[in-house]
């Protein structure tokens, strides 16, 4: 039967758990989600939570592959970072198995080292990247901590992280930016992107928002969108310092991906493909499992 | 008598009111403070609050000079910005008098215009700058919105604002930076300054703090100081993009000025004078009054 389960795939993020039941060739047969993210659990709780969420699937004694923060220090079991350049084979060989769940393989994250120092880390996004179709030179995964990865021949050769989402969350409730509702003023968003793309000192650009309000260039109702645009623009400008070429894919929640596409177009990068996170995660888990055998 | 009052000087900031009773030659004879800042008051309340705080002083029918946010739009009475280059004579000639207090002169702020657009504003700091001893080429007034002013022949020729203090306040309660107590870890502050001075994209440098924690370079107890250092370092690096030369004065609260001196020294700017804000404000109010006559 083509509906026989071959693999249980798990994406265990900081604040969410997603479980995929996969059949032959990695087809997603079913999926479940739970709010017990890795950052809310102690090491000994992971096996129980997974059993609660997917007891019927696990009863079949199938292999289980877990990506994401479950492998971070102090969580289920630390899976040390695979260093860049990292391919599927590296991810597979750095996987670890917790003592309380011998059928489980927890995948590592990926790290950039520079001059002997840990320079950047990702944990979970690597699996999504490996689930994309081949042919992308660069993948952007926007979010709380946006990742910009450079790919060569199927390996992650370098990446960097921008704290854009966390900056927005913090500043959007700060006195200078209170007012308006994000997502309602497209023109304000684009004006913010253009200001951010100038790549001035960020603290100075941010004060420019207040000046823009005083001068009537920024409407109070568009303040949150202007701020969002400025932070995304600054992120793109920061990456563009070292040049942006090749085929780019965007990987993230639809609303955020739409904003990044809009901002990238204003930066002259109109040819960007959009990938579905859920499909990429499942495909990445499947491919990593295949690389283990 | 040399103790006869000649002028009542008022520094009416967003969140505080300070009143100086000044004698001949601007000597400060007495001072009072009140928590009713300009941002908490409607236009018709200013005259009453000032009378409450300094009724006995005002009874002498003396001139009153007010600097700061009392002159912002929507406050006591808007005093439009004097454009750069701006000297004492410009500040004096842009002063306005509210209908409910004919003895009062509210001073304007100063604005930078670029290509026909309002580019930056200050309101209150200009009076402090004009109260400094002559001979400084650049004055830094750190704070919620740090000002960097360039002076030539006693005029403010240009300035820029960095939202450093507001960024710190917002980020210091954000998930990645919760932990530790600011002001306790000098080494973490200096490490943060050095990271900020690299002038990388700020969102990326900020994520570097998390990586530094993972790698053991940043102690959780020093997190707030590291963040503070990074933001101040980024501010200095942003200003240094256009070169920093000449005699520099620092004007601000003692604890903050100490941190900026330390950061400027790490940026190779060891020769910085420190000025007393209170004395500078009173002297600036006095000199502006003299320039009116």
XYZ file of C-alpha atoms in Angstrom:
586
model
C 0.000 0.000 0.000
C 1.289 3.416 -0.853
C -0.224 4.799 2.376
C 2.070 2.749 4.604
C 4.038 5.037 6.895
C 7.768 5.040 6.266
C 8.981 7.875 8.515
C 7.797 10.179 11.283
C 9.262 13.646 10.715
C 9.328 16.208 13.504
C 10.064 19.922 13.371
C 10.458 20.921 17.020
C 10.852 24.681 17.160
C 11.189 26.925 20.211
C 7.487 27.605 20.462
C 5.819 24.936 18.302
C 5.965 21.268 17.490
C 4.948 19.896 14.086
C 4.813 16.214 13.275
C 4.569 14.720 9.774
C 3.570 11.174 8.961
C 5.343 10.354 5.713
C 4.888 7.540 3.255
C 7.092 6.162 0.531
C 9.137 8.818 -1.293
C 8.405 11.278 1.510
C 4.775 11.958 0.669
C 3.143 13.714 3.611
C 0.210 11.501 4.619
C -0.859 13.449 7.669
C 0.358 16.186 9.961
C -0.215 17.398 13.525
C 0.820 20.432 15.525
C 1.176 21.185 19.214
C 2.005 24.307 21.209
C 4.577 22.675 23.481
C 7.682 24.180 21.909
C 11.212 23.092 22.803
C 11.859 26.204 24.907
C 9.028 25.216 27.273
C 10.228 21.659 27.965
C 12.850 20.004 30.157
C 14.982 17.247 28.676
C 12.972 14.379 30.169
C 9.632 15.709 28.844
C 10.290 15.507 25.101
C 9.718 11.775 24.646
C 6.446 11.937 26.575
C 5.131 14.936 24.652
C 5.934 13.312 21.325
C 4.160 10.148 22.444
C 1.114 12.147 23.529
C 0.910 13.948 20.214
C 1.536 10.952 17.936
C 1.124 7.730 19.959
C -0.822 5.973 17.178
C 1.809 6.793 14.564
C 4.706 5.845 16.800
C 3.107 2.489 17.653
C 4.300 1.207 14.271
C 7.922 1.301 15.476
C 9.074 3.576 12.652
C 12.142 5.767 12.449
C 11.679 9.317 13.788
C 13.714 12.283 12.553
C 13.661 15.501 14.596
C 14.978 18.884 13.455
C 14.953 22.222 15.280
C 15.481 23.401 18.833
C 14.923 19.980 20.409
C 18.638 19.520 19.656
C 19.748 22.757 21.315
C 21.811 22.736 24.490
C 19.661 21.997 27.529
C 16.726 20.612 25.501
C 16.090 16.982 24.571
C 19.692 16.166 23.740
C 22.281 18.541 22.338
C 23.216 17.786 18.744
C 26.383 19.826 18.133
C 26.403 22.128 15.106
C 27.733 20.863 11.796
C 30.251 23.442 10.510
C 29.868 25.148 7.127
C 30.199 24.115 4.381
C 27.510 21.614 5.392
C 25.526 19.253 3.190
C 22.883 16.623 3.851
C 25.571 14.038 4.552
C 27.037 16.215 7.314
C 23.649 16.782 8.902
C 23.029 13.055 8.787
C 26.336 12.171 10.373
C 26.000 14.728 13.221
C 22.589 13.382 14.290
C 22.269 12.092 17.864
C 19.947 9.600 19.572
C 18.483 10.274 23.030
C 18.658 7.466 25.612
C 14.917 7.610 26.248
C 13.933 7.164 22.580
C 16.239 4.862 20.609
C 14.135 5.165 17.442
C 14.723 8.957 17.349
C 17.475 10.805 15.471
C 17.853 14.450 16.469
C 19.457 16.512 13.720
C 22.162 19.107 14.403
C 22.047 22.759 13.433
C 24.691 24.378 11.249
C 27.373 26.839 12.373
C 29.667 29.360 10.733
C 33.134 29.637 12.255
C 35.405 32.570 11.468
C 38.990 32.874 12.663
C 38.431 30.025 15.086
C 35.384 31.691 16.660
C 31.747 30.647 16.467
C 30.238 33.350 14.263
C 26.652 32.325 13.500
C 24.227 29.476 14.086
C 20.993 28.072 12.711
C 18.934 25.161 13.974
C 15.936 23.951 11.961
C 16.301 26.217 8.942
C 19.013 23.949 7.489
C 16.424 21.178 7.134
C 14.048 23.502 5.282
C 16.892 24.634 2.997
C 17.745 21.049 2.123
C 14.086 20.460 1.302
C 14.091 23.088 -1.466
C 14.431 22.298 -5.135
C 18.018 22.528 -6.281
C 19.334 25.535 -8.141
C 19.124 28.317 -5.578
C 22.270 30.236 -4.730
C 20.785 32.030 -1.791
C 17.893 31.352 0.552
C 16.315 33.955 2.802
C 14.231 32.686 5.723
C 12.743 35.831 7.296
C 11.433 35.826 10.857
C 12.301 36.716 14.428
C 15.890 35.923 13.487
C 16.118 36.100 9.692
C 18.586 33.767 8.023
C 20.420 34.525 4.780
C 22.170 31.410 3.513
C 24.533 30.993 0.589
C 24.389 27.611 -1.146
C 26.869 25.941 -3.474
C 26.414 22.455 -4.970
C 23.786 21.548 -2.403
C 25.820 22.660 0.600
C 25.315 25.623 2.928
C 28.631 27.417 2.517
C 27.906 30.516 4.597
C 25.028 32.315 6.274
C 24.201 35.220 8.529
C 21.379 36.072 10.894
C 19.594 39.394 11.374
C 17.491 39.995 14.475
C 14.902 41.845 12.396
C 11.704 40.317 13.770
C 12.819 40.680 17.368
C 13.865 44.308 16.713
C 10.447 45.018 15.246
C 8.648 43.404 18.174
C 10.720 45.423 20.663
C 10.520 48.771 18.841
C 6.875 48.540 17.824
C 5.898 49.024 21.476
C 8.553 51.688 22.164
C 7.344 55.309 22.642
C 8.543 56.593 19.247
C 6.672 53.924 17.300
C 3.395 53.466 19.131
C 0.497 54.160 16.775
C -1.069 52.601 13.710
C -1.578 48.947 12.900
C 1.033 46.910 11.014
C -0.003 45.600 7.618
C -2.414 48.379 6.729
C -0.284 50.981 4.966
C 1.576 49.747 1.928
C 2.970 53.142 0.943
C 4.400 53.639 4.430
C 6.003 50.199 4.247
C 7.660 51.044 0.919
C 8.845 54.435 2.173
C 10.351 52.672 5.188
C 12.097 50.124 2.960
C 13.669 52.910 0.884
C 14.882 54.649 4.053
C 16.312 51.375 5.394
C 18.028 50.549 2.098
C 20.159 53.672 2.506
C 22.089 51.660 5.102
C 22.705 54.609 7.419
C 23.473 53.982 11.086
C 20.271 52.253 12.230
C 19.787 54.282 15.408
C 19.932 57.419 13.254
C 17.545 56.060 10.618
C 15.109 55.165 13.381
C 15.119 58.719 14.711
C 14.469 59.796 11.136
C 11.035 58.206 11.507
C 10.176 60.764 14.185
C 11.454 63.558 11.984
C 9.402 62.153 9.117
C 6.301 62.331 11.293
C 7.074 65.918 12.256
C 7.554 66.808 8.604
C 4.377 64.999 7.551
C 6.242 62.447 5.409
C 5.208 59.581 7.710
C 1.548 59.345 8.733
C 0.945 58.234 12.340
C -1.311 55.461 11.021
C 1.553 54.115 8.893
C 4.152 54.190 11.648
C 4.295 50.446 12.264
C 4.526 49.657 8.557
C 7.201 52.308 8.075
C 9.205 50.783 10.944
C 8.774 47.283 9.536
C 9.897 48.477 6.109
C 12.903 50.284 7.518
C 14.129 47.252 9.449
C 13.665 44.925 6.456
C 15.334 47.497 4.181
C 18.284 47.747 6.571
C 18.569 43.960 6.632
C 18.687 43.794 2.835
C 21.164 46.681 2.657
C 23.390 44.933 5.186
C 23.450 41.795 3.073
C 23.939 43.779 -0.125
C 27.190 45.218 1.258
C 28.871 42.011 0.129
C 26.880 41.739 -3.090
C 23.707 39.826 -3.874
C 23.772 37.668 -6.977
C 22.351 34.395 -8.189
C 18.966 32.753 -7.774
C 17.187 33.685 -4.564
C 14.453 31.745 -2.730
C 12.277 33.108 0.077
C 11.117 30.687 2.719
C 8.673 31.737 5.430
C 5.170 32.630 6.508
C 3.143 33.989 3.548
C 2.491 37.501 4.933
C 6.143 38.030 5.805
C 7.351 36.570 2.512
C 5.093 39.010 0.665
C 6.714 41.918 2.527
C 10.217 40.669 1.794
C 9.407 40.210 -1.903
C 8.159 43.769 -2.009
C 11.284 45.044 -0.242
C 13.650 42.985 -2.398
C 11.963 44.346 -5.528
C 12.637 47.893 -4.281
C 16.272 46.861 -3.848
C 16.346 45.807 -7.506
C 15.993 42.108 -6.754
C 12.758 41.285 -8.505
C 13.472 37.705 -9.489
C 12.843 35.850 -6.246
C 11.187 32.437 -5.911
C 8.855 31.707 -3.018
C 8.929 28.327 -1.317
C 6.378 26.709 0.978
C 7.857 26.202 4.448
C 5.758 23.210 5.360
C 6.578 21.307 2.190
C 10.249 22.263 2.451
C 10.456 21.068 6.052
C 8.889 17.680 5.257
C 11.067 17.230 2.174
C 14.173 18.207 4.150
C 13.420 15.691 6.886
C 12.871 12.970 4.288
C 16.072 13.728 2.409
C 18.110 13.812 5.607
C 16.745 10.419 6.545
C 17.665 9.087 3.128
C 21.186 10.455 3.556
C 21.518 8.452 6.775
C 21.099 5.117 5.079
C 22.742 93.419 46.131
C 24.329 90.729 44.020
C 21.591 88.287 45.060
C 18.866 90.233 43.247
C 17.154 87.998 40.709
C 17.678 89.060 37.112
C 16.148 86.153 35.181
C 14.041 83.035 35.661
C 15.394 80.284 33.433
C 13.294 77.220 32.642
C 14.320 73.930 31.035
C 11.013 72.211 30.270
C 11.772 68.747 28.995
C 9.352 65.986 27.994
C 9.356 64.399 31.421
C 10.821 67.004 33.764
C 10.734 70.698 34.531
C 13.712 72.522 35.979
C 13.623 76.158 37.026
C 16.667 78.341 37.756
C 16.619 81.641 39.633
C 19.538 83.605 38.221
C 21.269 86.723 39.436
C 23.541 89.215 37.737
C 25.902 87.629 35.183
C 23.796 84.490 35.176
C 24.833 83.164 38.581
C 22.431 80.425 39.628
C 20.985 81.551 42.983
C 18.521 78.728 43.418
C 16.913 75.881 41.467
C 13.774 73.781 41.619
C 12.528 70.692 39.813
C 9.126 69.189 39.112
C 7.925 65.974 37.488
C 5.290 67.606 35.296
C 7.115 67.315 31.986
C 5.899 68.973 28.797
C 4.607 65.716 27.349
C 2.121 65.388 30.223
C 0.570 68.851 29.875
C -2.012 70.504 27.647
C -1.271 73.966 26.316
C -3.373 75.830 28.876
C -1.716 74.104 31.858
C 1.864 75.332 31.407
C 1.413 78.804 32.879
C -0.352 77.422 35.948
C 2.255 74.726 36.576
C 5.077 77.242 36.309
C 3.273 79.534 38.764
C 2.779 76.667 41.181
C 6.419 75.687 41.080
C 7.908 79.192 41.284
C 5.180 81.629 42.385
C 7.481 83.483 44.799
C 10.162 83.983 42.145
C 7.699 85.026 39.476
C 6.115 87.598 41.795
C 9.060 89.899 41.082
C 7.851 90.419 37.503
C 11.103 89.230 35.958
C 11.767 87.963 32.463
C 11.322 84.204 32.007
C 13.199 82.177 29.373
C 11.987 78.666 28.558
C 13.889 76.075 26.525
C 12.928 72.502 25.664
C 9.770 70.662 24.745
C 7.406 73.365 26.030
C 7.962 74.882 22.563
C 7.105 71.708 20.641
C 3.967 71.468 18.522
C 0.895 70.919 20.681
C 2.594 71.978 23.918
C 2.628 75.466 25.449
C 3.160 77.332 22.186
C 5.049 76.045 19.163
C 8.338 77.851 18.585
C 9.360 76.841 15.035
C 12.854 75.403 14.594
C 15.734 77.715 13.727
C 17.544 76.190 10.732
C 21.258 75.315 10.819
C 23.646 77.019 10.862
C 22.117 78.471 14.023
C 23.734 80.747 16.599
C 22.517 82.399 19.771
C 21.155 85.319 17.753
C 18.974 82.959 15.701
C 17.639 81.220 18.783
C 16.863 84.615 20.291
C 15.053 85.857 17.221
C 12.897 82.726 16.821
C 11.593 82.918 20.415
C 7.816 83.188 20.893
C 5.610 84.550 23.667
C 2.445 82.729 24.783
C -0.742 84.774 25.182
C -1.237 83.586 28.766
C 2.226 84.659 29.974
C 3.534 87.859 28.375
C 6.739 87.811 30.456
C 7.723 84.422 29.000
C 9.934 83.793 25.953
C 9.832 80.231 24.666
C 12.966 79.314 22.717
C 12.891 77.373 19.452
C 14.716 74.162 18.732
C 17.172 73.794 15.857
C 16.624 71.866 12.630
C 18.784 70.440 9.860
C 17.312 70.632 6.367
C 18.733 68.616 3.490
C 17.579 68.910 -0.125
C 14.539 70.848 0.997
C 13.476 68.201 3.519
C 13.490 68.363 7.286
C 16.307 65.981 8.210
C 16.853 66.258 11.960
C 15.660 68.219 14.982
C 16.711 69.096 18.506
C 14.831 71.012 21.165
C 16.544 71.893 24.424
C 20.024 70.583 23.664
C 20.822 73.731 21.638
C 20.550 75.796 24.822
C 22.951 73.472 26.625
C 25.387 73.646 23.695
C 25.348 77.426 23.763
C 26.082 77.307 27.495
C 29.404 75.490 26.974
C 32.771 77.191 26.967
C 33.866 78.117 23.480
C 36.379 76.041 21.554
C 34.559 72.779 20.984
C 34.147 71.514 17.439
C 31.736 68.767 18.328
C 29.367 68.157 21.200
C 27.835 64.797 22.036
C 24.736 64.793 24.234
C 23.992 61.105 24.890
C 20.570 59.964 26.031
C 17.292 58.503 24.825
C 17.952 60.321 21.563
C 21.665 61.113 21.454
C 22.687 64.295 19.667
C 25.973 64.772 17.837
C 26.431 68.430 16.930
C 29.120 70.085 14.851
C 29.981 73.635 15.870
C 31.786 76.360 13.967
C 32.407 79.874 15.304
C 29.748 79.483 17.982
C 27.055 78.202 15.608
C 25.528 74.768 15.283
C 26.299 73.981 11.644
C 25.033 70.401 11.528
C 23.894 67.622 13.817
C 22.439 64.143 13.852
C 20.387 62.103 16.291
C 20.754 58.438 17.223
C 17.928 56.630 19.004
C 20.434 54.773 21.165
C 18.796 55.113 24.582
C 15.364 54.181 23.260
C 16.850 51.186 21.415
C 18.506 50.052 24.630
C 15.313 50.440 26.632
C 13.338 48.449 24.048
C 15.906 45.679 23.520
C 16.911 45.258 27.160
C 13.490 43.718 27.853
C 13.413 41.684 24.616
C 13.833 37.859 24.910
C 17.407 37.738 23.578
C 18.693 40.258 26.111
C 16.862 39.482 29.324
C 19.372 38.693 32.075
C 22.004 40.521 34.075
C 21.939 44.024 35.454
C 23.241 47.005 33.482
C 26.242 48.802 34.938
C 27.808 45.811 36.649
C 30.121 44.293 34.045
C 32.735 46.613 32.648
C 34.489 43.986 30.532
C 31.188 43.031 28.864
C 30.508 46.698 28.130
C 33.917 47.091 26.471
C 33.483 43.894 24.461
C 30.105 45.200 23.304
C 31.633 48.537 22.277
C 34.284 46.783 20.193
C 31.601 44.698 18.473
C 29.490 47.808 17.813
C 32.462 49.768 16.472
C 32.775 47.232 13.643
C 29.725 48.968 12.146
C 28.156 45.797 10.766
C 24.430 45.695 10.020
C 22.979 46.295 13.498
C 20.372 43.502 13.354
C 23.213 41.109 12.566
C 25.503 42.431 15.303
C 22.649 42.040 17.772
C 22.195 38.384 16.861
C 25.949 38.070 17.392
C 25.265 38.635 21.080
C 23.304 35.386 21.214
C 26.072 33.585 19.389
C 28.574 35.104 21.832
C 26.553 33.670 24.726
C 26.466 30.242 23.078
C 30.211 30.389 22.544
C 30.861 31.573 26.102
C 32.288 34.936 24.995
C 29.401 36.858 26.560
C 28.425 35.971 30.125
C 24.670 36.006 30.838
C 25.345 38.393 33.742
C 27.017 40.853 31.354
C 24.312 40.746 28.703
C 22.810 44.165 29.433
C 26.220 45.837 29.537
C 27.263 44.100 26.325
C 24.081 45.334 24.638
C 24.615 48.865 25.941
C 28.217 48.831 24.708
C 27.232 47.498 21.303
C 24.607 50.200 20.752
C 26.953 52.980 21.868
C 29.751 51.509 19.742
C 27.433 51.392 16.715
C 26.467 55.023 17.332
C 30.109 56.110 17.412
C 30.927 54.018 14.328
C 28.007 55.599 12.485
C 29.320 59.077 13.245
C 32.878 58.082 12.429
C 31.823 57.179 8.884
C 32.117 60.866 8.057
C 35.198 61.391 10.194
C 35.565 62.632 13.745
C 38.062 65.398 14.305
C 38.492 68.443 16.497
C 37.773 69.085 20.165
C 34.901 67.018 21.539
C 32.706 67.745 24.569
C 30.353 65.278 26.260
C 27.235 66.644 27.859
C 24.913 64.420 29.877
C 24.133 62.498 33.039
C 27.379 61.429 34.794
C 26.881 57.642 34.543
C 26.097 57.830 30.841
C 28.929 60.266 30.128
C 31.347 57.859 31.827
C 30.200 55.068 29.504
C 30.540 57.254 26.409
C 34.050 58.370 27.442
C 35.029 54.758 27.821
C 33.550 53.880 24.417
C 35.096 56.902 22.685
C 38.494 55.953 24.129
C 38.121 52.480 22.589
C 37.379 54.222 19.283
C 40.678 56.097 19.625
C 39.062 59.325 20.794
C 40.638 59.727 24.206
C 40.707 63.500 24.387
C 37.138 64.335 25.317
C 36.024 67.079 27.719
C 33.083 66.513 30.040
C 30.632 69.299 30.707
C 28.061 69.651 33.488
C 24.546 69.662 32.038
C 22.975 71.720 34.764
C 25.582 74.458 34.540
C 25.472 74.396 30.734
C 21.683 74.717 30.687
C 21.671 77.693 33.042
C 24.508 79.387 31.162
C 22.775 78.760 27.836
C 19.520 80.262 29.063
C 21.402 83.307 30.347
C 23.339 83.831 27.138
C 20.224 83.464 25.006
C 18.508 86.101 27.117
C 21.502 88.401 26.672
C 21.327 87.827 22.921
C 17.735 89.041 22.930
C 18.560 92.460 24.218
